[in-house]
Amino acid sequence: MPLDPSAVGRSYPPTPPYLVGREKIREFAKAIGATDPAHHDPEAAQALGYADVIAPPTFPTVVSFASNNAVVDDPDLAIDYSRVVHGDQRFQYTRPIVAGDELVGRQVIAEIISRGGHDFITTRTDITDAAGEPVAVAWSKLVIRGEG
């Protein structure tokens, strides 16, 4: 059954606050092969004007992943996760993510389209800090493969 395009604009509750830890940034950077010292060494990050290590550019995935679960689990959408593949990911930053940040993601369905028997759903996660100030926006496109 195709996804209902009337779900575009649907928003989901904010994620619980995520405290960005120095070791989480280091682990993430190591996992993706990011070798910039500012991701690993607080002194290197401080030399660039940051309070602590800064996250690699794809780190918002950590925050947006939790909010993606709300979309995938939405009974009104009835997404068959066994048919889902990741289609695209992009980010827009207001400022870098720094160890010590407390981040919250608020997700909305930005687009639903069908092509070639497949559904494409794009979500936008607005990521803010503890004061509610914008930090980043993460867009994620999931492809729900059609039958056959």
Short mmCIF file of N, CA, C and O in Angstrom, two decimals:
data_model
loop_
_atom_site.label_atom_id
_atom_site.label_comp_id
_atom_site.label_asym_id
_atom_site.label_seq_id
_atom_site.Cartn_x
_atom_site.Cartn_y
_atom_site.Cartn_z
N MET A 1 0.85 -1.18 0.00
CA MET A 1 0.00 0.00 0.00
C MET A 1 0.89 1.24 0.00
O MET A 1 1.78 1.37 0.84
N PRO A 2 0.68 2.17 -0.93
CA PRO A 2 1.53 3.36 -0.98
C PRO A 2 1.34 4.24 0.25
O PRO A 2 0.27 4.25 0.87
N LEU A 3 2.39 5.00 0.56
CA LEU A 3 2.30 5.94 1.68
C LEU A 3 1.33 7.06 1.32
O LEU A 3 1.26 7.50 0.18
N ASP A 4 0.63 7.53 2.32
CA ASP A 4 -0.36 8.58 2.13
C ASP A 4 0.32 9.95 2.14
O ASP A 4 0.86 10.38 3.16
N PRO A 5 0.31 10.67 1.00
CA PRO A 5 0.97 11.98 0.95
C PRO A 5 0.36 13.02 1.89
O PRO A 5 1.00 14.03 2.18
N SER A 6 -0.84 12.77 2.41
CA SER A 6 -1.42 13.74 3.35
C SER A 6 -0.66 13.77 4.68
O SER A 6 -0.88 14.65 5.50
N ALA A 7 0.27 12.82 4.88
CA ALA A 7 1.08 12.81 6.10
C ALA A 7 2.19 13.87 6.06
O ALA A 7 2.81 14.15 7.09
N VAL A 8 2.43 14.46 4.89
CA VAL A 8 3.45 15.52 4.80
C VAL A 8 3.06 16.65 5.75
O VAL A 8 1.91 17.08 5.80
N GLY A 9 4.01 17.09 6.54
CA GLY A 9 3.77 18.12 7.54
C GLY A 9 3.53 17.56 8.93
O GLY A 9 3.60 18.29 9.92
N ARG A 10 3.29 16.25 9.03
CA ARG A 10 3.08 15.63 10.35
C ARG A 10 4.35 15.78 11.17
O ARG A 10 5.45 15.52 10.70
N SER A 11 4.18 16.20 12.41
CA SER A 11 5.34 16.34 13.30
C SER A 11 5.22 15.34 14.44
O SER A 11 4.14 14.83 14.73
N TYR A 12 6.35 15.09 15.05
CA TYR A 12 6.45 14.09 16.11
C TYR A 12 7.00 14.74 17.37
O TYR A 12 7.68 15.77 17.30
N PRO A 13 6.75 14.14 18.53
CA PRO A 13 7.26 14.72 19.78
C PRO A 13 8.79 14.81 19.75
O PRO A 13 9.46 14.02 19.09
N PRO A 14 9.33 15.78 20.48
CA PRO A 14 10.79 15.91 20.51
C PRO A 14 11.44 14.69 21.16
O PRO A 14 10.82 14.00 21.99
N THR A 15 12.66 14.44 20.77
CA THR A 15 13.42 13.36 21.37
C THR A 15 13.80 13.75 22.80
O THR A 15 13.85 14.93 23.13
N PRO A 16 14.09 12.77 23.64
CA PRO A 16 14.66 13.12 24.94
C PRO A 16 16.00 13.83 24.70
O PRO A 16 16.66 13.58 23.70
N PRO A 17 16.41 14.70 25.62
CA PRO A 17 17.70 15.37 25.45
C PRO A 17 18.85 14.37 25.34
O PRO A 17 18.88 13.37 26.05
N TYR A 18 19.74 14.62 24.41
CA TYR A 18 20.91 13.78 24.19
C TYR A 18 22.14 14.60 24.60
O TYR A 18 22.43 15.63 24.00
N LEU A 19 22.84 14.12 25.64
CA LEU A 19 24.06 14.80 26.09
C LEU A 19 25.22 14.29 25.26
O LEU A 19 25.54 13.10 25.28
N VAL A 20 25.83 15.19 24.50
CA VAL A 20 26.94 14.83 23.62
C VAL A 20 28.20 14.69 24.44
O VAL A 20 28.67 15.65 25.05
N GLY A 21 28.75 13.48 24.48
CA GLY A 21 29.95 13.22 25.26
C GLY A 21 31.21 13.24 24.40
O GLY A 21 31.17 12.93 23.21
N ARG A 22 32.30 13.61 25.01
CA ARG A 22 33.59 13.64 24.33
C ARG A 22 33.94 12.28 23.75
O ARG A 22 34.38 12.16 22.60
N GLU A 23 33.72 11.22 24.53
CA GLU A 23 34.07 9.88 24.04
C GLU A 23 33.16 9.44 22.91
O GLU A 23 33.58 8.74 21.99
N LYS A 24 31.89 9.86 22.94
CA LYS A 24 30.96 9.52 21.85
C LYS A 24 31.44 10.17 20.55
O LYS A 24 31.40 9.56 19.48
N ILE A 25 31.87 11.43 20.65
CA ILE A 25 32.40 12.10 19.45
C ILE A 25 33.64 11.37 18.95
O ILE A 25 33.77 11.10 17.76
N ARG A 26 34.54 11.03 19.86
CA ARG A 26 35.75 10.32 19.45
C ARG A 26 35.42 8.97 18.80
O ARG A 26 35.98 8.61 17.77
N GLU A 27 34.50 8.23 19.41
CA GLU A 27 34.10 6.93 18.86
C GLU A 27 33.47 7.08 17.49
O GLU A 27 33.77 6.31 16.57
N PHE A 28 32.61 8.06 17.34
CA PHE A 28 31.95 8.28 16.05
C PHE A 28 32.99 8.66 15.00
O PHE A 28 32.98 8.12 13.88
N ALA A 29 33.88 9.58 15.36
CA ALA A 29 34.92 10.01 14.42
C ALA A 29 35.79 8.83 13.99
O ALA A 29 36.10 8.66 12.80
N LYS A 30 36.17 8.00 14.95
CA LYS A 30 36.99 6.83 14.62
C LYS A 30 36.23 5.88 13.69
O LYS A 30 36.78 5.36 12.72
N ALA A 31 34.94 5.67 13.97
CA ALA A 31 34.13 4.74 13.19
C ALA A 31 34.00 5.17 11.73
O ALA A 31 33.93 4.33 10.84
N ILE A 32 33.97 6.48 11.48
CA ILE A 32 33.81 6.96 10.11
C ILE A 32 35.14 7.36 9.47
O ILE A 32 35.16 7.81 8.33
N GLY A 33 36.23 7.20 10.23
CA GLY A 33 37.55 7.52 9.68
C GLY A 33 37.88 9.00 9.66
O GLY A 33 38.72 9.45 8.88
N ALA A 34 37.22 9.79 10.52
CA ALA A 34 37.49 11.24 10.60
C ALA A 34 38.71 11.46 11.48
O ALA A 34 38.67 11.21 12.68
N THR A 35 39.79 11.93 10.88
CA THR A 35 41.06 12.04 11.59
C THR A 35 41.41 13.46 12.05
O THR A 35 42.43 13.65 12.70
N ASP A 36 40.58 14.43 11.75
CA ASP A 36 40.87 15.81 12.16
C ASP A 36 41.07 15.84 13.67
O ASP A 36 40.22 15.36 14.43
N PRO A 37 42.19 16.38 14.13
CA PRO A 37 42.45 16.42 15.58
C PRO A 37 41.35 17.10 16.39
O PRO A 37 41.16 16.76 17.57
N ALA A 38 40.60 18.01 15.80
CA ALA A 38 39.53 18.71 16.54
C ALA A 38 38.42 17.75 16.96
O ALA A 38 37.65 18.07 17.86
N HIS A 39 38.35 16.57 16.34
CA HIS A 39 37.35 15.57 16.73
C HIS A 39 37.84 14.68 17.87
O HIS A 39 37.05 13.94 18.45
N HIS A 40 39.13 14.73 18.15
CA HIS A 40 39.73 13.79 19.10
C HIS A 40 40.43 14.46 20.28
O HIS A 40 40.47 13.90 21.37
N ASP A 41 40.99 15.62 20.05
CA ASP A 41 41.87 16.28 21.03
C ASP A 41 41.26 17.60 21.48
O ASP A 41 41.14 18.54 20.69
N PRO A 42 40.88 17.71 22.77
CA PRO A 42 40.30 18.96 23.26
C PRO A 42 41.20 20.18 23.03
O PRO A 42 40.70 21.26 22.71
N GLU A 43 42.50 20.00 23.16
CA GLU A 43 43.41 21.14 22.95
C GLU A 43 43.38 21.61 21.50
O GLU A 43 43.43 22.81 21.23
N ALA A 44 43.29 20.67 20.57
CA ALA A 44 43.21 21.04 19.15
C ALA A 44 41.91 21.81 18.89
O ALA A 44 41.90 22.80 18.15
N ALA A 45 40.81 21.35 19.49
CA ALA A 45 39.53 22.04 19.32
C ALA A 45 39.55 23.41 19.98
O ALA A 45 39.05 24.39 19.42
N GLN A 46 40.17 23.49 21.16
CA GLN A 46 40.25 24.77 21.85
C GLN A 46 41.10 25.77 21.07
O GLN A 46 40.80 26.97 21.06
N ALA A 47 42.12 25.28 20.39
CA ALA A 47 42.95 26.16 19.56
C ALA A 47 42.14 26.77 18.42
O ALA A 47 42.49 27.83 17.89
N LEU A 48 41.04 26.11 18.05
CA LEU A 48 40.15 26.62 17.00
C LEU A 48 39.02 27.47 17.58
O LEU A 48 38.15 27.94 16.86
N GLY A 49 38.99 27.61 18.93
CA GLY A 49 37.99 28.45 19.57
C GLY A 49 36.80 27.71 20.15
O GLY A 49 35.81 28.34 20.56
N TYR A 50 36.86 26.39 20.22
CA TYR A 50 35.75 25.60 20.77
C TYR A 50 36.08 25.18 22.20
O TYR A 50 37.23 25.00 22.56
N ALA A 51 35.03 24.95 22.99
CA ALA A 51 35.22 24.59 24.40
C ALA A 51 35.74 23.16 24.55
O ALA A 51 36.40 22.85 25.54
N ASP A 52 35.44 22.30 23.59
CA ASP A 52 35.83 20.89 23.68
C ASP A 52 35.87 20.34 22.25
O ASP A 52 35.70 21.10 21.29
N VAL A 53 36.03 19.03 22.12
CA VAL A 53 36.09 18.42 20.79
C VAL A 53 34.79 18.70 20.03
O VAL A 53 33.72 18.83 20.63
N ILE A 54 34.90 18.82 18.70
CA ILE A 54 33.74 19.06 17.87
C ILE A 54 33.40 17.78 17.10
O ILE A 54 34.27 16.99 16.76
N ALA A 55 32.13 17.62 16.85
CA ALA A 55 31.64 16.41 16.17
C ALA A 55 31.88 16.49 14.67
O ALA A 55 31.83 17.58 14.09
N PRO A 56 32.12 15.34 14.05
CA PRO A 56 32.20 15.32 12.58
C PRO A 56 30.86 15.74 11.97
O PRO A 56 29.81 15.67 12.62
N PRO A 57 30.88 16.14 10.71
CA PRO A 57 29.67 16.68 10.08
C PRO A 57 28.46 15.75 10.05
O PRO A 57 27.33 16.23 10.02
N THR A 58 28.66 14.45 10.08
CA THR A 58 27.52 13.53 10.01
C THR A 58 27.00 13.11 11.39
O THR A 58 26.06 12.31 11.48
N PHE A 59 27.54 13.66 12.45
CA PHE A 59 27.13 13.29 13.81
C PHE A 59 25.65 13.52 14.11
O PHE A 59 25.06 12.77 14.90
N PRO A 60 24.97 14.49 13.49
CA PRO A 60 23.54 14.66 13.79
C PRO A 60 22.71 13.40 13.52
O PRO A 60 21.59 13.29 14.02
N THR A 61 23.27 12.46 12.78
CA THR A 61 22.59 11.19 12.56
C THR A 61 22.24 10.54 13.90
O THR A 61 21.18 9.92 14.04
N VAL A 62 23.11 10.69 14.88
CA VAL A 62 22.89 10.08 16.19
C VAL A 62 21.60 10.61 16.81
O VAL A 62 20.81 9.85 17.37
N VAL A 63 21.37 11.92 16.69
CA VAL A 63 20.17 12.52 17.27
C VAL A 63 18.95 12.23 16.40
O VAL A 63 17.88 11.89 16.90
N SER A 64 19.10 12.35 15.08
CA SER A 64 17.95 12.18 14.20
C SER A 64 17.49 10.73 14.12
O SER A 64 16.32 10.46 13.84
N PHE A 65 18.38 9.78 14.40
CA PHE A 65 17.99 8.37 14.33
C PHE A 65 16.86 8.06 15.31
O PHE A 65 15.92 7.35 14.98
N ALA A 66 16.95 8.61 16.50
CA ALA A 66 15.91 8.37 17.51
C ALA A 66 14.56 8.90 17.03
O ALA A 66 13.53 8.25 17.21
N SER A 67 14.57 10.06 16.38
CA SER A 67 13.30 10.60 15.91
C SER A 67 12.79 9.86 14.67
O SER A 67 11.59 9.80 14.42
N ASN A 68 13.71 9.28 13.88
CA ASN A 68 13.28 8.48 12.73
C ASN A 68 12.45 7.27 13.17
O ASN A 68 11.56 6.84 12.44
N ASN A 69 12.76 6.75 14.34
CA ASN A 69 12.00 5.60 14.84
C ASN A 69 10.51 5.94 14.99
O ASN A 69 9.65 5.08 14.74
N ALA A 70 10.21 7.17 15.37
CA ALA A 70 8.81 7.57 15.52
C ALA A 70 8.08 7.49 14.18
O ALA A 70 6.93 7.06 14.12
N VAL A 71 8.77 7.85 13.10
CA VAL A 71 8.16 7.79 11.78
C VAL A 71 7.97 6.34 11.35
O VAL A 71 6.89 5.95 10.90
N VAL A 72 9.01 5.55 11.49
CA VAL A 72 8.95 4.15 11.07
C VAL A 72 7.90 3.38 11.88
O VAL A 72 7.22 2.51 11.34
N ASP A 73 7.74 3.74 13.14
CA ASP A 73 6.77 3.05 14.00
C ASP A 73 5.36 3.65 13.96
O ASP A 73 4.46 3.14 14.62
N ASP A 74 5.16 4.70 13.18
CA ASP A 74 3.86 5.37 13.10
C ASP A 74 2.85 4.42 12.45
O ASP A 74 2.97 4.06 11.28
N PRO A 75 1.82 3.96 13.20
CA PRO A 75 0.87 3.00 12.64
C PRO A 75 0.07 3.56 11.47
O PRO A 75 -0.37 2.81 10.60
N ASP A 76 -0.11 4.87 11.40
CA ASP A 76 -0.84 5.46 10.28
C ASP A 76 -0.06 5.35 8.97
O ASP A 76 -0.64 5.31 7.90
N LEU A 77 1.27 5.32 9.07
CA LEU A 77 2.09 5.19 7.87
C LEU A 77 2.24 3.72 7.45
O LEU A 77 2.40 3.42 6.28
N ALA A 78 2.24 2.84 8.44
CA ALA A 78 2.35 1.39 8.20
C ALA A 78 3.53 1.04 7.31
O ALA A 78 3.42 0.30 6.33
N ILE A 79 4.71 1.57 7.66
CA ILE A 79 5.93 1.28 6.89
C ILE A 79 6.42 -0.12 7.23
O ILE A 79 6.58 -0.47 8.40
N ASP A 80 6.65 -0.92 6.21
CA ASP A 80 7.21 -2.26 6.39
C ASP A 80 8.73 -2.10 6.39
O ASP A 80 9.35 -1.96 5.34
N TYR A 81 9.31 -2.10 7.59
CA TYR A 81 10.75 -1.81 7.72
C TYR A 81 11.62 -2.83 6.99
O TYR A 81 12.75 -2.53 6.61
N SER A 82 11.10 -4.02 6.75
CA SER A 82 11.88 -5.02 6.03
C SER A 82 12.08 -4.62 4.56
O SER A 82 12.93 -5.18 3.87
N ARG A 83 11.33 -3.63 4.11
CA ARG A 83 11.43 -3.17 2.73
C ARG A 83 12.14 -1.82 2.61
O ARG A 83 12.22 -1.23 1.53
N VAL A 84 12.68 -1.31 3.72
CA VAL A 84 13.28 0.03 3.76
C VAL A 84 14.78 -0.03 3.45
O VAL A 84 15.50 -0.88 3.97
N VAL A 85 15.20 0.89 2.59
CA VAL A 85 16.63 1.14 2.38
C VAL A 85 16.86 2.64 2.54
O VAL A 85 15.95 3.45 2.31
N HIS A 86 18.07 2.99 2.96
CA HIS A 86 18.43 4.40 3.15
C HIS A 86 18.71 5.01 1.79
O HIS A 86 19.48 4.48 1.00
N GLY A 87 18.06 6.13 1.50
CA GLY A 87 18.21 6.74 0.19
C GLY A 87 19.13 7.94 0.16
O GLY A 87 19.90 8.13 -0.79
N ASP A 88 19.10 8.78 1.20
CA ASP A 88 19.86 10.02 1.17
C ASP A 88 19.93 10.59 2.57
O ASP A 88 19.07 10.32 3.41
N GLN A 89 20.95 11.41 2.80
CA GLN A 89 21.12 12.09 4.09
C GLN A 89 21.83 13.40 3.80
O GLN A 89 22.79 13.43 3.02
N ARG A 90 21.36 14.48 4.41
CA ARG A 90 22.09 15.74 4.28
C ARG A 90 21.90 16.56 5.55
O ARG A 90 20.96 16.32 6.31
N PHE A 91 22.80 17.52 5.71
CA PHE A 91 22.83 18.30 6.95
C PHE A 91 23.05 19.76 6.63
O PHE A 91 23.75 20.09 5.68
N GLN A 92 22.48 20.60 7.48
CA GLN A 92 22.74 22.04 7.42
C GLN A 92 23.04 22.48 8.85
O GLN A 92 22.28 22.15 9.78
N TYR A 93 24.13 23.20 9.00
CA TYR A 93 24.57 23.60 10.34
C TYR A 93 24.37 25.07 10.61
O TYR A 93 24.61 25.91 9.74
N THR A 94 23.96 25.37 11.85
CA THR A 94 24.00 26.73 12.37
C THR A 94 25.34 26.93 13.07
O THR A 94 25.95 27.99 12.98
N ARG A 95 25.77 25.86 13.75
CA ARG A 95 27.08 25.87 14.42
C ARG A 95 27.52 24.43 14.62
O ARG A 95 26.70 23.50 14.56
N PRO A 96 28.83 24.21 14.85
CA PRO A 96 29.29 22.84 15.11
C PRO A 96 28.71 22.28 16.42
O PRO A 96 28.39 23.03 17.34
N ILE A 97 28.60 20.98 16.48
CA ILE A 97 28.22 20.28 17.71
C ILE A 97 29.48 20.06 18.52
O ILE A 97 30.50 19.59 17.98
N VAL A 98 29.41 20.40 19.79
CA VAL A 98 30.57 20.35 20.68
C VAL A 98 30.26 19.43 21.85
O VAL A 98 29.12 19.41 22.35
N ALA A 99 31.26 18.68 22.30
CA ALA A 99 31.08 17.85 23.50
C ALA A 99 30.53 18.73 24.62
O ALA A 99 31.02 19.85 24.84
N GLY A 100 29.53 18.22 25.31
CA GLY A 100 28.87 18.97 26.37
C GLY A 100 27.53 19.53 25.94
O GLY A 100 26.70 19.90 26.78
N ASP A 101 27.28 19.59 24.62
CA ASP A 101 25.98 20.05 24.14
C ASP A 101 24.89 19.08 24.59
O ASP A 101 25.10 17.87 24.66
N GLU A 102 23.72 19.62 24.87
CA GLU A 102 22.54 18.81 25.14
C GLU A 102 21.58 19.10 23.99
O GLU A 102 21.12 20.23 23.82
N LEU A 103 21.30 18.08 23.18
CA LEU A 103 20.57 18.29 21.94
C LEU A 103 19.20 17.60 21.95
O LEU A 103 19.05 16.52 22.52
N VAL A 104 18.26 18.22 21.29
CA VAL A 104 16.91 17.69 21.13
C VAL A 104 16.57 17.74 19.65
O VAL A 104 16.87 18.72 18.97
N GLY A 105 15.95 16.66 19.15
CA GLY A 105 15.51 16.63 17.76
C GLY A 105 14.00 16.67 17.66
O GLY A 105 13.30 16.01 18.41
N ARG A 106 13.52 17.48 16.74
CA ARG A 106 12.09 17.56 16.45
C ARG A 106 11.91 17.23 14.98
O ARG A 106 12.43 17.92 14.12
N GLN A 107 11.13 16.19 14.72
CA GLN A 107 11.04 15.67 13.36
C GLN A 107 9.68 15.95 12.73
O GLN A 107 8.65 15.92 13.39
N VAL A 108 9.74 16.21 11.43
CA VAL A 108 8.54 16.43 10.63
C VAL A 108 8.71 15.69 9.31
O VAL A 108 9.84 15.53 8.82
N ILE A 109 7.60 15.21 8.76
CA ILE A 109 7.65 14.60 7.43
C ILE A 109 7.67 15.72 6.41
O ILE A 109 6.74 16.54 6.35
N ALA A 110 8.72 15.78 5.62
CA ALA A 110 8.91 16.86 4.66
C ALA A 110 8.36 16.53 3.27
O ALA A 110 7.94 17.43 2.54
N GLU A 111 8.39 15.24 2.90
CA GLU A 111 7.97 14.88 1.55
C GLU A 111 7.62 13.40 1.49
O GLU A 111 8.28 12.58 2.14
N ILE A 112 6.63 13.08 0.72
CA ILE A 112 6.30 11.69 0.39
C ILE A 112 6.00 11.66 -1.11
O ILE A 112 5.13 12.41 -1.59
N ILE A 113 6.73 10.82 -1.83
CA ILE A 113 6.47 10.66 -3.26
C ILE A 113 6.56 9.17 -3.61
O ILE A 113 7.15 8.39 -2.87
N SER A 114 5.95 8.82 -4.72
CA SER A 114 6.03 7.45 -5.23
C SER A 114 6.57 7.52 -6.65
O SER A 114 6.16 8.38 -7.44
N ARG A 115 7.53 6.60 -6.93
CA ARG A 115 8.11 6.51 -8.27
C ARG A 115 8.46 5.06 -8.54
O ARG A 115 9.07 4.41 -7.69
N GLY A 116 8.14 4.59 -9.72
CA GLY A 116 8.54 3.24 -10.13
C GLY A 116 8.10 2.15 -9.18
O GLY A 116 8.80 1.16 -9.01
N GLY A 117 6.98 2.35 -8.52
CA GLY A 117 6.48 1.34 -7.59
C GLY A 117 7.09 1.39 -6.21
O GLY A 117 6.82 0.52 -5.38
N HIS A 118 7.92 2.41 -5.95
CA HIS A 118 8.56 2.57 -4.64
C HIS A 118 8.08 3.87 -4.00
O HIS A 118 7.78 4.85 -4.69
N ASP A 119 8.02 3.89 -2.67
CA ASP A 119 7.69 5.11 -1.93
C ASP A 119 8.97 5.72 -1.38
O ASP A 119 9.89 5.00 -0.95
N PHE A 120 9.00 7.05 -1.37
CA PHE A 120 10.14 7.79 -0.83
C PHE A 120 9.60 8.75 0.22
O PHE A 120 8.70 9.54 -0.07
N ILE A 121 10.13 8.65 1.42
CA ILE A 121 9.70 9.55 2.50
C ILE A 121 10.93 10.31 2.99
O ILE A 121 11.96 9.72 3.32
N THR A 122 10.81 11.63 2.99
CA THR A 122 11.89 12.48 3.47
C THR A 122 11.44 13.12 4.78
O THR A 122 10.35 13.69 4.86
N THR A 123 12.29 12.99 5.79
CA THR A 123 12.02 13.62 7.08
C THR A 123 13.05 14.73 7.31
O THR A 123 14.17 14.68 6.81
N ARG A 124 12.64 15.72 8.08
CA ARG A 124 13.53 16.80 8.50
C ARG A 124 13.55 16.81 10.02
O ARG A 124 12.50 16.83 10.66
N THR A 125 14.74 16.76 10.59
CA THR A 125 14.89 16.84 12.03
C THR A 125 15.58 18.15 12.38
O THR A 125 16.72 18.39 11.98
N ASP A 126 14.88 19.01 13.09
CA ASP A 126 15.46 20.26 13.57
C ASP A 126 16.11 19.97 14.92
O ASP A 126 15.44 19.51 15.85
N ILE A 127 17.41 20.21 14.99
CA ILE A 127 18.18 19.90 16.20
C ILE A 127 18.53 21.20 16.90
O ILE A 127 19.12 22.10 16.31
N THR A 128 18.13 21.27 18.18
CA THR A 128 18.38 22.46 18.97
C THR A 128 19.17 22.11 20.23
O THR A 128 19.23 20.94 20.63
N ASP A 129 19.74 23.13 20.85
CA ASP A 129 20.46 22.90 22.10
C ASP A 129 19.50 23.08 23.29
O ASP A 129 18.30 23.30 23.10
N ALA A 130 20.04 22.99 24.50
CA ALA A 130 19.21 23.04 25.72
C ALA A 130 18.46 24.36 25.85
O ALA A 130 17.38 24.41 26.45
N ALA A 131 19.00 25.43 25.25
CA ALA A 131 18.34 26.73 25.31
C ALA A 131 17.32 26.90 24.18
O ALA A 131 16.68 27.94 24.07
N GLY A 132 17.18 25.86 23.34
CA GLY A 132 16.25 25.94 22.22
C GLY A 132 16.82 26.61 20.99
O GLY A 132 16.09 26.87 20.03
N GLU A 133 18.12 26.90 21.03
CA GLU A 133 18.76 27.55 19.88
C GLU A 133 19.08 26.53 18.80
O GLU A 133 19.52 25.41 19.11
N PRO A 134 18.88 26.89 17.54
CA PRO A 134 19.17 25.96 16.45
C PRO A 134 20.65 25.57 16.38
O PRO A 134 21.52 26.42 16.56
N VAL A 135 20.89 24.30 16.12
CA VAL A 135 22.25 23.78 15.96
C VAL A 135 22.43 23.22 14.55
O VAL A 135 23.38 23.54 13.85
N ALA A 136 21.49 22.38 14.13
CA ALA A 136 21.60 21.75 12.81
C ALA A 136 20.23 21.27 12.36
O ALA A 136 19.30 21.16 13.16
N VAL A 137 20.14 21.00 11.07
CA VAL A 137 18.97 20.36 10.49
C VAL A 137 19.48 19.13 9.75
O VAL A 137 20.49 19.20 9.04
N ALA A 138 18.80 18.00 9.95
CA ALA A 138 19.16 16.76 9.27
C ALA A 138 17.98 16.29 8.44
O ALA A 138 16.85 16.22 8.94
N TRP A 139 18.23 16.02 7.16
CA TRP A 139 17.21 15.46 6.29
C TRP A 139 17.59 14.03 6.01
O TRP A 139 18.76 13.72 5.78
N SER A 140 16.61 13.15 6.02
CA SER A 140 16.84 11.74 5.73
C SER A 140 15.77 11.26 4.77
O SER A 140 14.59 11.53 4.97
N LYS A 141 16.20 10.56 3.73
CA LYS A 141 15.25 9.97 2.78
C LYS A 141 15.30 8.47 2.91
O LYS A 141 16.38 7.86 2.82
N LEU A 142 14.15 7.87 3.15
CA LEU A 142 14.02 6.42 3.18
C LEU A 142 13.25 5.99 1.94
O LEU A 142 12.30 6.64 1.52
N VAL A 143 13.69 4.87 1.39
CA VAL A 143 13.01 4.28 0.24
C VAL A 143 12.32 3.02 0.72
O VAL A 143 12.96 2.15 1.32
N ILE A 144 11.02 2.94 0.48
CA ILE A 144 10.28 1.74 0.83
C ILE A 144 10.05 1.00 -0.50
O ILE A 144 9.26 1.46 -1.34
N ARG A 145 10.78 -0.07 -0.67
CA ARG A 145 10.73 -0.83 -1.93
C ARG A 145 9.34 -1.44 -2.12
O ARG A 145 8.75 -1.98 -1.19
N GLY A 146 8.86 -1.34 -3.33
CA GLY A 146 7.56 -1.91 -3.66
C GLY A 146 7.65 -3.42 -3.79
O GLY A 146 8.72 -4.01 -3.80
N GLU A 147 6.52 -4.01 -3.86
CA GLU A 147 6.42 -5.46 -4.05
C GLU A 147 6.87 -5.79 -5.47
O GLU A 147 6.49 -5.14 -6.42
N GLY A 148 7.71 -6.86 -5.61
CA GLY A 148 8.11 -7.34 -6.92
C GLY A 148 9.01 -6.51 -7.63
O GLY A 148 9.76 -5.92 -7.98
#
